[in-house]
Amino acid sequence: MRNLTHLRIHEKGIIKGFTDEVLSVKLMEMGCLPGTEVSLELIAPFGDPIAIEVAGYQLSLRKIEASSILLEEV
């Protein structure tokens, strides 16, 4: 199963679930809900952080946080 860090720039995926239960609560409060389409928009020069588009806005996440978001293929 892929996670958010496996996406390429402008590639999309659908959130399926999370690997970290505590972090998942915070991510869901920020709009990362299961079933929501997400797109990788930007990667910082050294690879961390990344910017994703979710629920109509851009969200910046550390790579460790993004790796806890599991995706389905679009």
Tab-separated table of C-alpha atoms in Angstrom:
chain	number	residue	atom	x	y	z
A	1	MET	CA	0.000	0.000	0.000
A	2	ARG	CA	1.274	3.465	-0.875
A	3	ASN	CA	1.542	6.421	1.423
A	4	LEU	CA	1.584	10.118	0.631
A	5	THR	CA	5.387	10.288	0.328
A	6	HIS	CA	5.267	7.909	-2.677
A	7	LEU	CA	3.400	10.413	-4.869
A	8	ARG	CA	5.148	12.445	-7.568
A	9	ILE	CA	4.483	16.169	-8.097
A	10	HIS	CA	0.826	16.781	-9.127
A	11	GLU	CA	-0.017	13.074	-8.733
A	12	LYS	CA	-3.280	12.394	-6.917
A	13	GLY	CA	-4.451	9.769	-4.482
A	14	ILE	CA	-7.415	9.126	-2.216
A	15	ILE	CA	-6.874	8.916	1.520
A	16	LYS	CA	-7.654	5.420	2.747
A	17	GLY	CA	-6.456	5.569	6.342
A	18	PHE	CA	-3.602	6.302	8.717
A	19	THR	CA	-0.798	4.378	10.408
A	20	ASP	CA	-0.499	6.662	13.466
A	21	GLU	CA	-3.663	6.866	15.543
A	22	VAL	CA	-2.657	9.969	17.527
A	23	LEU	CA	-1.479	11.907	14.471
A	24	SER	CA	-4.560	10.844	12.500
A	25	VAL	CA	-6.802	12.941	14.759
A	26	LYS	CA	-4.776	16.079	14.005
A	27	LEU	CA	-4.652	15.311	10.278
A	28	MET	CA	-8.412	14.770	10.126
A	29	GLU	CA	-8.969	18.107	11.890
A	30	MET	CA	-6.956	19.706	9.060
A	31	GLY	CA	-9.173	18.137	6.369
A	32	CYS	CA	-7.313	14.882	5.638
A	33	LEU	CA	-10.377	12.667	5.896
A	34	PRO	CA	-10.628	9.125	4.503
A	35	GLY	CA	-12.148	9.248	1.022
A	36	THR	CA	-10.757	12.728	0.288
A	37	GLU	CA	-8.638	13.282	-2.819
A	38	VAL	CA	-5.166	14.657	-2.146
A	39	SER	CA	-2.493	15.930	-4.540
A	40	LEU	CA	1.232	16.445	-3.944
A	41	GLU	CA	1.978	20.032	-4.988
A	42	LEU	CA	5.474	20.986	-3.783
A	43	ILE	CA	8.567	19.382	-2.275
A	44	ALA	CA	11.135	21.531	-0.450
A	45	PRO	CA	14.681	21.526	-1.895
A	46	PHE	CA	15.967	19.017	0.674
A	47	GLY	CA	12.786	16.926	0.495
A	48	ASP	CA	11.167	18.077	3.718
A	49	PRO	CA	8.523	19.548	4.184
A	50	ILE	CA	6.048	18.891	1.394
A	51	ALA	CA	2.890	20.772	0.392
A	52	ILE	CA	-0.293	18.909	-0.476
A	53	GLU	CA	-3.636	20.100	-1.770
A	54	VAL	CA	-6.542	18.742	0.216
A	55	ALA	CA	-10.102	20.004	0.711
A	56	GLY	CA	-9.455	23.039	-1.501
A	57	TYR	CA	-6.359	24.406	0.219
A	58	GLN	CA	-2.633	23.711	0.512
A	59	LEU	CA	-1.285	22.069	3.642
A	60	SER	CA	2.390	21.777	4.540
A	61	LEU	CA	3.464	18.545	6.249
A	62	ARG	CA	6.714	17.036	7.418
A	63	LYS	CA	7.636	13.873	5.549
A	64	ILE	CA	7.224	11.751	8.697
A	65	GLU	CA	3.632	13.042	9.049
A	66	ALA	CA	2.895	12.467	5.357
A	67	SER	CA	4.192	8.894	5.556
A	68	SER	CA	1.408	8.049	8.021
A	69	ILE	CA	-1.302	8.832	5.393
A	70	LEU	CA	-2.222	5.700	3.425
A	71	LEU	CA	-3.582	6.099	-0.106
A	72	GLU	CA	-5.681	4.261	-2.671
A	73	GLU	CA	-4.836	4.616	-6.341
A	74	VAL	CA	-6.927	7.134	-8.334
